[in-house]
PDB file of C-alpha atoms in Angstrom:
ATOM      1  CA  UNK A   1       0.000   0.000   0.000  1.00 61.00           C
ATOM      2  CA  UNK A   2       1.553   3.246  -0.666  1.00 65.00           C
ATOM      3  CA  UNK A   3       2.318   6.146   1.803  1.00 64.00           C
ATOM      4  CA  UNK A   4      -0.292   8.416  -0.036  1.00 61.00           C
ATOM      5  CA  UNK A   5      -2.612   6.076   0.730  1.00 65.00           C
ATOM      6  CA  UNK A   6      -2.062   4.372   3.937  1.00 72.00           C
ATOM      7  CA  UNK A   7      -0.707   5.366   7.185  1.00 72.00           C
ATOM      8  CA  UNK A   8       1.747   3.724   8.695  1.00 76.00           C
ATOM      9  CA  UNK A   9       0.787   1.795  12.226  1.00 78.00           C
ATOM     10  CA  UNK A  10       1.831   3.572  15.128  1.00 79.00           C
ATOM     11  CA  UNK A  11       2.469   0.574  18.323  1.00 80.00           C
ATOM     12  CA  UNK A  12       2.010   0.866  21.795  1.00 79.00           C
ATOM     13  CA  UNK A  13       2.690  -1.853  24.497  1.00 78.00           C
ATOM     14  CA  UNK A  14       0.296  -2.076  27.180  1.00 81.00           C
ATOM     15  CA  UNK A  15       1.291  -3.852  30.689  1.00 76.00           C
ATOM     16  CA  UNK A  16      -1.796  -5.468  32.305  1.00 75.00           C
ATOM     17  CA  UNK A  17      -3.988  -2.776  30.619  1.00 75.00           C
ATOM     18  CA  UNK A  18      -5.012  -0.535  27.919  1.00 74.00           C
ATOM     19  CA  UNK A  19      -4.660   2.547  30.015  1.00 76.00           C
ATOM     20  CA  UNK A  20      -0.808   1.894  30.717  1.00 77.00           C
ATOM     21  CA  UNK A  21       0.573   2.165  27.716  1.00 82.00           C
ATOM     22  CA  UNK A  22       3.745   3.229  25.818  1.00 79.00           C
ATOM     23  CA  UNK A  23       6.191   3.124  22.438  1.00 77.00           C
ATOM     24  CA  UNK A  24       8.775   0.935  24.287  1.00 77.00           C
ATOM     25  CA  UNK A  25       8.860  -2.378  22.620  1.00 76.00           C
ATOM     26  CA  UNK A  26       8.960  -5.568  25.308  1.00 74.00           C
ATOM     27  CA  UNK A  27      10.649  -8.298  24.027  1.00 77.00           C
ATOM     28  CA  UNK A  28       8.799 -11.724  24.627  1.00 78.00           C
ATOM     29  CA  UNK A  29      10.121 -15.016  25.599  1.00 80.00           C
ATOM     30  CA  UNK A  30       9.773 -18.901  27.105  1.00 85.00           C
ATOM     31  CA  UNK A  31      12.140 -20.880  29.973  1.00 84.00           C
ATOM     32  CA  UNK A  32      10.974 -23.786  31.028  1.00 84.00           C
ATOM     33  CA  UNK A  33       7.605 -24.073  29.807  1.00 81.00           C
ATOM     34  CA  UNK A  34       6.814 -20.724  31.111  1.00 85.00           C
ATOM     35  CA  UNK A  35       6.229 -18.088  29.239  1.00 85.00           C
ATOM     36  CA  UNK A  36       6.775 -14.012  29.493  1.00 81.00           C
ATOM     37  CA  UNK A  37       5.642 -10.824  28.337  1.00 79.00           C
ATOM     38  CA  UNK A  38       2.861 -12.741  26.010  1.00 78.00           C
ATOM     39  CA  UNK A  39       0.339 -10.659  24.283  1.00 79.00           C
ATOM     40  CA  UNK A  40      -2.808 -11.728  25.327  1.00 78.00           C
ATOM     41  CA  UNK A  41      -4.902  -9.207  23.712  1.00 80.00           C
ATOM     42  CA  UNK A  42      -5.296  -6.645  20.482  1.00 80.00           C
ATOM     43  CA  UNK A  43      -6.989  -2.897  20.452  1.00 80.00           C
ATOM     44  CA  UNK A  44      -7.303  -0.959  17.306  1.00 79.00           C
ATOM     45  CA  UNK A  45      -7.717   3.176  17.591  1.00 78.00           C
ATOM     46  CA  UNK A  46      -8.432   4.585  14.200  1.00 74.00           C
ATOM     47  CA  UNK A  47      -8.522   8.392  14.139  1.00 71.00           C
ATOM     48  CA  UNK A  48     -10.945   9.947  11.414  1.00 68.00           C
ATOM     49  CA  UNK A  49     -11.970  13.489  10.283  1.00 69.00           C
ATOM     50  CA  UNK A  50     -15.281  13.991   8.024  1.00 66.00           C
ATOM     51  CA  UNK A  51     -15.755  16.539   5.642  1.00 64.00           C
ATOM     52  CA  UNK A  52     -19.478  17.638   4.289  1.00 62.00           C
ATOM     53  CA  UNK A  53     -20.154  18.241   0.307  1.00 62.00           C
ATOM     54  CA  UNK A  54     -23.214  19.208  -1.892  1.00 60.00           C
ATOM     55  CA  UNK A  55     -23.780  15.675  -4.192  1.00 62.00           C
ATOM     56  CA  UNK A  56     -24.843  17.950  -7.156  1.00 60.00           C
ATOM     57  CA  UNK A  57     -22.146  21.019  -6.840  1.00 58.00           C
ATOM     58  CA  UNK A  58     -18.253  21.177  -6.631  1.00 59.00           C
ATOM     59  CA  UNK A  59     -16.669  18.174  -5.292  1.00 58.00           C
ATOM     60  CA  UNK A  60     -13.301  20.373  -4.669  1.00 58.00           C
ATOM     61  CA  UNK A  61     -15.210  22.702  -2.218  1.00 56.00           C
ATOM     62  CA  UNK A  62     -16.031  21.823   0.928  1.00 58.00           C
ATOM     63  CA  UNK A  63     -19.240  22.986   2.845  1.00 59.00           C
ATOM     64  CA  UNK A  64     -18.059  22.454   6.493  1.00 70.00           C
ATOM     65  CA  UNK A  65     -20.380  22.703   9.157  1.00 74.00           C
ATOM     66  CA  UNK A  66     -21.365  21.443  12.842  1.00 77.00           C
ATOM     67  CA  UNK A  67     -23.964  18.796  11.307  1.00 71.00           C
ATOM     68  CA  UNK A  68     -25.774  16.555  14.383  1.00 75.00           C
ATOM     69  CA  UNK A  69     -26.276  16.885  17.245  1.00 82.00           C
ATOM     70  CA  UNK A  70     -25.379  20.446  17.696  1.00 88.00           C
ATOM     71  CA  UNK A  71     -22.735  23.150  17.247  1.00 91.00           C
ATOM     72  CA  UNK A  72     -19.452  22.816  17.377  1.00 89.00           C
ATOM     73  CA  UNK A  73     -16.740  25.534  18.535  1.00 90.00           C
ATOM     74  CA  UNK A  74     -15.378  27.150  15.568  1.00 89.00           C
ATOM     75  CA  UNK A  75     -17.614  25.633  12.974  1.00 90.00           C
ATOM     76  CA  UNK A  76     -20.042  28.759  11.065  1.00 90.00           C
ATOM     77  CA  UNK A  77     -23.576  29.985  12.193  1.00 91.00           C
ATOM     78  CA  UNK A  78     -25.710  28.992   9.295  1.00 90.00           C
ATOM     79  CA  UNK A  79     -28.875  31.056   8.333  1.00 88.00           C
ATOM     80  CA  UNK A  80     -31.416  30.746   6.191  1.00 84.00           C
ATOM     81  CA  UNK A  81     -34.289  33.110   4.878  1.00 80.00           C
ATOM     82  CA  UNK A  82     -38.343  32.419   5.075  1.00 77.00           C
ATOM     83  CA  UNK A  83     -40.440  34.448   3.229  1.00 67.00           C
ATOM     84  CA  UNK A  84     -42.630  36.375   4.998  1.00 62.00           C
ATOM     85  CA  UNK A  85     -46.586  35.818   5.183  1.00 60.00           C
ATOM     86  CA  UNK A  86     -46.395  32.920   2.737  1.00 60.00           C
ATOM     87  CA  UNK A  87     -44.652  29.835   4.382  1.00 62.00           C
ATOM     88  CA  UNK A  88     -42.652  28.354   7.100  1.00 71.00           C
ATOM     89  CA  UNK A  89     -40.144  26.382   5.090  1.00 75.00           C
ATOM     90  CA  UNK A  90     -36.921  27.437   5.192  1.00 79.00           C
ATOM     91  CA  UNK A  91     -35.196  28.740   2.229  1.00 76.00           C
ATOM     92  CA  UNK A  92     -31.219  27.515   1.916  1.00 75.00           C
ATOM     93  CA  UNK A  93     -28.626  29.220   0.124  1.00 72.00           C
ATOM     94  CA  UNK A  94     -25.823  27.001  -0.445  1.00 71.00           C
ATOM     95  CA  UNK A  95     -23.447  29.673  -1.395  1.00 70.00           C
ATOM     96  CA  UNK A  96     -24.700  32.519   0.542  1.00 74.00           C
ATOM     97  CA  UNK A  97     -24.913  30.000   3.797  1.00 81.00           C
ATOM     98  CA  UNK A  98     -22.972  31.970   6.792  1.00 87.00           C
ATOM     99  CA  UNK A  99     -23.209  34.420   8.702  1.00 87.00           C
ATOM    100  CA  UNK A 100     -20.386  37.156   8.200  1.00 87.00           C
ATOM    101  CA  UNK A 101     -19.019  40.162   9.549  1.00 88.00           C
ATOM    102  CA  UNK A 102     -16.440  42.663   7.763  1.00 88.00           C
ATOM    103  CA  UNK A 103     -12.415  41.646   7.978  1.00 89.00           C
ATOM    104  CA  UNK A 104      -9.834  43.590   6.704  1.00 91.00           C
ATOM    105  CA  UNK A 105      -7.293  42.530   4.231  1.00 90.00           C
ATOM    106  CA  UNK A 106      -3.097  43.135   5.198  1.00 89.00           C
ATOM    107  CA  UNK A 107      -3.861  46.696   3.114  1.00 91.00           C
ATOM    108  CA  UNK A 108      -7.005  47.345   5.482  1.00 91.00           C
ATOM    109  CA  UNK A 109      -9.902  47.186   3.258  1.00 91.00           C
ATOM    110  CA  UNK A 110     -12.615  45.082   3.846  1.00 90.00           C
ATOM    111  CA  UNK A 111     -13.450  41.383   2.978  1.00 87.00           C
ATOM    112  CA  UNK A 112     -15.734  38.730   4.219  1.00 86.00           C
ATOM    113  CA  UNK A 113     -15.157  36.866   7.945  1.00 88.00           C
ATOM    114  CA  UNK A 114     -17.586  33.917   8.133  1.00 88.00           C
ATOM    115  CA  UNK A 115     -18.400  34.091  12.016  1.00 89.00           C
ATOM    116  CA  UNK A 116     -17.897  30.824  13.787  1.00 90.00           C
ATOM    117  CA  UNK A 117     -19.644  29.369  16.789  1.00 92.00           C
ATOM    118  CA  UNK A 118     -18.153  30.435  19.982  1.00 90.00           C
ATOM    119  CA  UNK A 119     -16.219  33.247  18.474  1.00 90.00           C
ATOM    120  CA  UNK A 120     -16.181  36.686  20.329  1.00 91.00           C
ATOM    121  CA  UNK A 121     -14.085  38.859  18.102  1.00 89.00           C
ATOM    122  CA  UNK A 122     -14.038  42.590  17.438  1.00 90.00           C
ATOM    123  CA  UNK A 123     -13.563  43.606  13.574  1.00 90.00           C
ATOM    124  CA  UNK A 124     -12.578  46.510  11.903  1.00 91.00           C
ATOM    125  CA  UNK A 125     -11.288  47.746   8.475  1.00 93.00           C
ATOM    126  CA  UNK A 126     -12.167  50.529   5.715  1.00 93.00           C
ATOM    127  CA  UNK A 127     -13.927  51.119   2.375  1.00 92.00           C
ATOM    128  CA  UNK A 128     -13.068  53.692   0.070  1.00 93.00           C
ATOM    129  CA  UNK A 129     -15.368  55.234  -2.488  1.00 93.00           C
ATOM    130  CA  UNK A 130     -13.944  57.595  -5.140  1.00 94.00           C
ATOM    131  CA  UNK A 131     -16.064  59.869  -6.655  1.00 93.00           C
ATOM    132  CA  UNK A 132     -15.676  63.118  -8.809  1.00 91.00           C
ATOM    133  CA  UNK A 133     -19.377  64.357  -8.711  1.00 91.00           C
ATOM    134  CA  UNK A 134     -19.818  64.492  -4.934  1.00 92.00           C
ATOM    135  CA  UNK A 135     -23.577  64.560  -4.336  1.00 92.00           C
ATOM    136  CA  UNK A 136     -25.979  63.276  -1.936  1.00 92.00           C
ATOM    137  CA  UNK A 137     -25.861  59.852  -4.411  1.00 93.00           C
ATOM    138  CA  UNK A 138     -22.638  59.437  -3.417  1.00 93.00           C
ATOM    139  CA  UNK A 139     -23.326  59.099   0.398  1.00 93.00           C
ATOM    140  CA  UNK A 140     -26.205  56.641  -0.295  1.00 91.00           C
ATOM    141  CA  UNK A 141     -23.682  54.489  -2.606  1.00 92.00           C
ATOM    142  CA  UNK A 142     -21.133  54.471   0.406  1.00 92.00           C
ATOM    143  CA  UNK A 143     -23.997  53.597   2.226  1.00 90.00           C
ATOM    144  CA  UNK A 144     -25.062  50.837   0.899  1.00 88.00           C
ATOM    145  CA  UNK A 145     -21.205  49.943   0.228  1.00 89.00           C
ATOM    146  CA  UNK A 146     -20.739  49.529   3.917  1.00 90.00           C
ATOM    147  CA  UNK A 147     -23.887  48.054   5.172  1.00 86.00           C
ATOM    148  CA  UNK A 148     -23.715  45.344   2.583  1.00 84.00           C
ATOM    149  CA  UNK A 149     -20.296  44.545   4.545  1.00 85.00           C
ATOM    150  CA  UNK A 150     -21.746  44.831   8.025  1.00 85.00           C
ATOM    151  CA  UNK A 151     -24.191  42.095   7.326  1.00 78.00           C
ATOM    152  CA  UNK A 152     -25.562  40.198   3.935  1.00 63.00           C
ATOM    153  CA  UNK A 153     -28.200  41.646   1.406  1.00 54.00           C
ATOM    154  CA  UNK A 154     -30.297  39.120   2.886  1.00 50.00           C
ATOM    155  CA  UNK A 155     -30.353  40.491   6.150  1.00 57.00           C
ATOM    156  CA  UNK A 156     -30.532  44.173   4.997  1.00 52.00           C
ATOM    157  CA  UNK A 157     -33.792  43.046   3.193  1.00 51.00           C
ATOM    158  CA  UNK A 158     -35.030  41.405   6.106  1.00 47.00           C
ATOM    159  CA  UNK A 159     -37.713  44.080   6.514  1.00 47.00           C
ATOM    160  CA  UNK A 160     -39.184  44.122   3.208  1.00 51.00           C
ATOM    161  CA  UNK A 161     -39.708  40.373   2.012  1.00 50.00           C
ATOM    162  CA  UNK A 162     -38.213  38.046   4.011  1.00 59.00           C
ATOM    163  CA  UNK A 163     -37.284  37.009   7.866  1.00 77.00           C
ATOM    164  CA  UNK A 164     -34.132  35.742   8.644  1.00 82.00           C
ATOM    165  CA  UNK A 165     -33.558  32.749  10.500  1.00 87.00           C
ATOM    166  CA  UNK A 166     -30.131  31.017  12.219  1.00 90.00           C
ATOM    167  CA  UNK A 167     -29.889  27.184  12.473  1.00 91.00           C
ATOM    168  CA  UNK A 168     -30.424  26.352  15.978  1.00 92.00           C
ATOM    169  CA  UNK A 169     -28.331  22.970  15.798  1.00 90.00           C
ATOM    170  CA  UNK A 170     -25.542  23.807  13.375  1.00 87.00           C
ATOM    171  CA  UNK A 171     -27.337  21.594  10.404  1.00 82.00           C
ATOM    172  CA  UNK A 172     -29.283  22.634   7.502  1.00 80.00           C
ATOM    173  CA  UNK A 173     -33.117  21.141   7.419  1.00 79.00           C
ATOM    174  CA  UNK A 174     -36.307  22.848   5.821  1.00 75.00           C
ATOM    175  CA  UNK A 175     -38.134  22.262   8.971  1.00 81.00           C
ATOM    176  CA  UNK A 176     -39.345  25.386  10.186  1.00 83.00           C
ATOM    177  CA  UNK A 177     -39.183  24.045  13.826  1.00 87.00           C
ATOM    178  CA  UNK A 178     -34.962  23.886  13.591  1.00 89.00           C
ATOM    179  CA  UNK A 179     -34.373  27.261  12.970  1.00 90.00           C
ATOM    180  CA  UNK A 180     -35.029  30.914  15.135  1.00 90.00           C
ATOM    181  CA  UNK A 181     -36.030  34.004  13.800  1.00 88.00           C
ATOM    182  CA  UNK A 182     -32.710  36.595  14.181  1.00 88.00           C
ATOM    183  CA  UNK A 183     -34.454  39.470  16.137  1.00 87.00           C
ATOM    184  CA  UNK A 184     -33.113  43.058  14.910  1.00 84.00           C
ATOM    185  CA  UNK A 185     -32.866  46.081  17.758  1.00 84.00           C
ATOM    186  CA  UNK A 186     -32.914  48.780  15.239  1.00 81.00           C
ATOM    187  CA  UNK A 187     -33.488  48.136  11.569  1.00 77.00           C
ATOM    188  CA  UNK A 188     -30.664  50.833   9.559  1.00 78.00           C
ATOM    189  CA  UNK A 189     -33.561  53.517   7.745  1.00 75.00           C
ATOM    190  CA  UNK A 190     -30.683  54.305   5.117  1.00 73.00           C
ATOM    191  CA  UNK A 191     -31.352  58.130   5.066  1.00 81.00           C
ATOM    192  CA  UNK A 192     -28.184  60.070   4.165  1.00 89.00           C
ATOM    193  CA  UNK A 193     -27.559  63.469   3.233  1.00 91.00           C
ATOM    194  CA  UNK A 194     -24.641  65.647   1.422  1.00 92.00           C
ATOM    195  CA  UNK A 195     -22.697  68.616   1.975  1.00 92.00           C
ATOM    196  CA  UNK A 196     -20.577  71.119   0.724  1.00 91.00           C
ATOM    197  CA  UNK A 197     -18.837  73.552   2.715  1.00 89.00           C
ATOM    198  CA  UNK A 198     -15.943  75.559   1.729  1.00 88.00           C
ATOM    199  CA  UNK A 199     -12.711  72.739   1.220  1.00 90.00           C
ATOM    200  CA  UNK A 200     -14.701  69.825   3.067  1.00 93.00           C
ATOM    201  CA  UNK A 201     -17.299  67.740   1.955  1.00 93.00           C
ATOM    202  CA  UNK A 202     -19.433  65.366   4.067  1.00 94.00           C
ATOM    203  CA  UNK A 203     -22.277  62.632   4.616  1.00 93.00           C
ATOM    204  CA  UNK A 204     -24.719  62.911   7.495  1.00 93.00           C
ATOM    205  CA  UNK A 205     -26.415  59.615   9.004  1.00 91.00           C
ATOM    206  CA  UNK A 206     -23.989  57.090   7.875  1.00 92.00           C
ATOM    207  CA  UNK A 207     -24.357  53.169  10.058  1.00 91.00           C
ATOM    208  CA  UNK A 208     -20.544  52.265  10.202  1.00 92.00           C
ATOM    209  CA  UNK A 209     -20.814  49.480  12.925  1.00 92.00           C
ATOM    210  CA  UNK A 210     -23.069  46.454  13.800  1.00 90.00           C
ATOM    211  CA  UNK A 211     -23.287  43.898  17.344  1.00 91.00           C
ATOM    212  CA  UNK A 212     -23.997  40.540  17.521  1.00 90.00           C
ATOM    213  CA  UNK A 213     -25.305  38.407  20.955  1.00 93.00           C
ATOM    214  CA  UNK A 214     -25.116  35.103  20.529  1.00 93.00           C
ATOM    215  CA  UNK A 215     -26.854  32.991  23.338  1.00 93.00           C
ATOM    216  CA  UNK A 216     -26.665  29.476  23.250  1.00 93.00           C
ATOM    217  CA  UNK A 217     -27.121  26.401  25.713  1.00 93.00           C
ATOM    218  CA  UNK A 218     -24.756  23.472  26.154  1.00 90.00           C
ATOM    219  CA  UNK A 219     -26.044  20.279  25.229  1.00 88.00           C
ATOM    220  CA  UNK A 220     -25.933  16.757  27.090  1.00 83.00           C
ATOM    221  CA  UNK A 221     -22.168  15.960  26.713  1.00 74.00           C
ATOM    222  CA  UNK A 222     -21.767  13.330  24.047  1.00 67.00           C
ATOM    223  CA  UNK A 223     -18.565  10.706  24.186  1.00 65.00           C
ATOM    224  CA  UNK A 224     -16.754  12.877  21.819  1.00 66.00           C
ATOM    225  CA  UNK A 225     -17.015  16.928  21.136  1.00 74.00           C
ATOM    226  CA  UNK A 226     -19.367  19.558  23.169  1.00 85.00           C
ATOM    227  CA  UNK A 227     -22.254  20.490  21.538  1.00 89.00           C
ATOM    228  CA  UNK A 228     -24.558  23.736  21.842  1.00 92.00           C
ATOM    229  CA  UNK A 229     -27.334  25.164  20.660  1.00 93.00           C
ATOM    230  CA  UNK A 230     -28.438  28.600  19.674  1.00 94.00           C
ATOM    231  CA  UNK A 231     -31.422  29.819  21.724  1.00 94.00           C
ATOM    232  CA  UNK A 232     -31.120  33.442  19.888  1.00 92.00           C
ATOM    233  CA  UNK A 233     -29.039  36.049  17.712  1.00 92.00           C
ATOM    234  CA  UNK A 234     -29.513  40.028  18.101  1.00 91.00           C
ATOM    235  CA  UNK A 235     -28.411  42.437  15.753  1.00 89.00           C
ATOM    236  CA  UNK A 236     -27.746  46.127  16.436  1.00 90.00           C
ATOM    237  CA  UNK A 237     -26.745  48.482  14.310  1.00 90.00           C
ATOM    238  CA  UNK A 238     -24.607  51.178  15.813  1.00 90.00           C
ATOM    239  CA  UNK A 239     -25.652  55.065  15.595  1.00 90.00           C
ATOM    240  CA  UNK A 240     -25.846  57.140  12.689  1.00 91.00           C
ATOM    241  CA  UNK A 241     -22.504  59.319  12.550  1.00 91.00           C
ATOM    242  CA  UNK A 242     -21.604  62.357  10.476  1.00 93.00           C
ATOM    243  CA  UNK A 243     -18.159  61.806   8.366  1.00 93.00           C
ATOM    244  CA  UNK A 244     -16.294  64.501   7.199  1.00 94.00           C
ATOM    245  CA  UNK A 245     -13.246  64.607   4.106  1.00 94.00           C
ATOM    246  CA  UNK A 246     -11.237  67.281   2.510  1.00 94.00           C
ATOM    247  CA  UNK A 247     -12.877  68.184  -0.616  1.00 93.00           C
ATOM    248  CA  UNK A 248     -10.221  68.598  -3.714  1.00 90.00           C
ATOM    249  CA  UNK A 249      -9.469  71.479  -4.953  1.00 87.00           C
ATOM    250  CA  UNK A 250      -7.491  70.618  -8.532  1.00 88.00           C
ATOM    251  CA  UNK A 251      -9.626  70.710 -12.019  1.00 85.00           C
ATOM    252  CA  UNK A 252     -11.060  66.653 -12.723  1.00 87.00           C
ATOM    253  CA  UNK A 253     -10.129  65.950  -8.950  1.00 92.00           C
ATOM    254  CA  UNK A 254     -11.571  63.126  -7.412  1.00 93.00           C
ATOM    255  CA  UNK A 255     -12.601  62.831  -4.100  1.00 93.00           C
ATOM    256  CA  UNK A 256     -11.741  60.195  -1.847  1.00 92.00           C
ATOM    257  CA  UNK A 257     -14.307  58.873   0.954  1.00 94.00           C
ATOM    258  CA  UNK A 258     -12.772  56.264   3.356  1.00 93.00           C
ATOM    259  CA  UNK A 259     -14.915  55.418   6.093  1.00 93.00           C
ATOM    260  CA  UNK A 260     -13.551  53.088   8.884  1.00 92.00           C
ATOM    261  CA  UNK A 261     -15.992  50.338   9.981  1.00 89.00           C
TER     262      UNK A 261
END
C-alpha cells in the first residue's frame, strides 16, 4: 500500500492494561515451559476526520459545518431566509450559507469573515469610495457599500420580504421548527444626506458598525465533542454618525471617501 494512501501503524505496548501504555517495545520469551511478556490481547484506535459536500455542486469545495447533534466551537452559524406571510419552510442558500461580519485585508480594506460558533471577536477595516461628482448619491452608494459589509443583502432586506432565520443545531433542514427568527434592535432607515462647505465635503447619518449576541445552551455531553445550541441572535446596528473629508481642490479631482468600519 503506498504512503499516499495508507498510514503507517503507530504501536504501543500495554502492561496489564489498555490505560498503561507506551512506544517501548517488550521483548517476549519462554524458559521452562513458562512463558513471558505474552500478548494476550489486540486494540485498534483509528482516528478519522469527516468533511461535508453538496452531491450535485463542486466536489473540490467543501461545505463544512457542525452537522448533528449540535454546534461545534469554531464551525459557522448557518442562516437561512423564510419568506414572509407565505410559508414556514426554510429557504437555503448554499453559497450565501454563513453568517459574516467585515475583515480587513493586510492593506485594510474590507473582505468577508464567516463568524464561527463560539467566536467573540471585534472587527474593523475601511472602504473607500472615489467619486468626482460628490452629491448626496454618493453618500447613499457608500452607504449601501458599507452596510452590505456589516451584514448580507439578505439580512438588509429582512424588513421588506423576508425574515431571517439562524440554524439552531448547526445543520441545515427545511423544517421550520430547527431554525429561530434573528431578532433586529434597530433596523438601519438608510437616510443620508450631502454637503458642501468651503474645502470639506461630508455625509450625514452614515451606520458604520453592527453587534452581535449570541446565546446558546450546552447540550448533554456526548462521548466525543461539546455540543450547543443557539437559543437566539440580536443584531444592532450602531448610531448614525456624520463623516467629514477634505474636498479637492485641482480641475477633474476626485474625491476620496474612506470610512472606517
Amino acid at each position: 500500500c503506498r504512503d499516499n494512501i495508507c498510514l503507517p501503524i503507530r504501536t504501543h505496548y500495554c502492561l496489564n492494561s489498555f490505560s498503561a501504555c507506551n512506544k517501548t517495545k517488550i521483548s517476549g520469551f519462554c524458559t521452562n515451559s513458562t512463558c513471558t511478556n505474552i500478548i494476550k490481547g489486540l486494540k485498534y484506535i483509528i482516528h478519522h476526520n469527516v468533511h461535508f459536500d453538496w452531491s450535485n455542486t463542486n466536489k473540490s469545495k467543501v461545505f463544512i459545518r457542525s452537522g448533528n447533534p449540535g454546534y461545534v466551537i469554531g464551525k459557522p452559524i448557518i442562516i437561512g431566509l423564510s419568506r414572509m406571510n407565505e410559508s414556514n419552510e426554510i429557504l437555503f442558500n448554499k453559497s450565501n450559507a454563513f453568517l459574516t461580519l467585515p475583515l480587513a485585508r493586510r492593506n485594510g480594506e474590507c473582505s468577508k469573515h464567516i463568524v464561527a460558533f463560539g467566536e467573540d471577536i471585534k472587527l474593523r477595516c475601511f472602504v473607500k469610495l472615489f467619486t468626482k461628482n460628490f452629491t448626496t448619491s454618493s453618500c447613499t452608494k457608500l452607504q449601501n457599500m458599507t452596510l452590505h459589509l456589516l451584514m448580507k443583502d439578505s439580512l438588509l432586506n429582512a424588513s421588506q420580504h423576508y425574515s431571517v432565520y439562524v440554524s439552531k443545531l448547526g445543520n441545515v433542514t427545511t423544517k421550520y421548527m430547527d431554525w429561530l427568527r434573528i431578532t433586529f434592535d434597530n433596523i438601519p432607515q438608510n437616510v443620508v444626506t450631502a454637503h458642501i462647505l468651503g474645502k470639506q465635503i461630508s455625509c450625514s447619518g452614515l451606520v458604520t458598525s453592527v453587534h452581535l449576541d449570541v446565546l446558546y445552551s450546552i447540550l448533554p455531553k456526548t462521548k466525543t465533542l461539546m455540543n450547543y445550541k443557539i437559543l437566539g441572535v440580536g443584531v444592532m446596528f450602531g448610531k448614525e454618525k456624520d463623516i467629514t473629508w477634505p474636498k479637492c481642490t485641482t480641475k477633474n479631482c476626485t474625491n476620496i471617501l474612506h470610512v472606517d468600519i
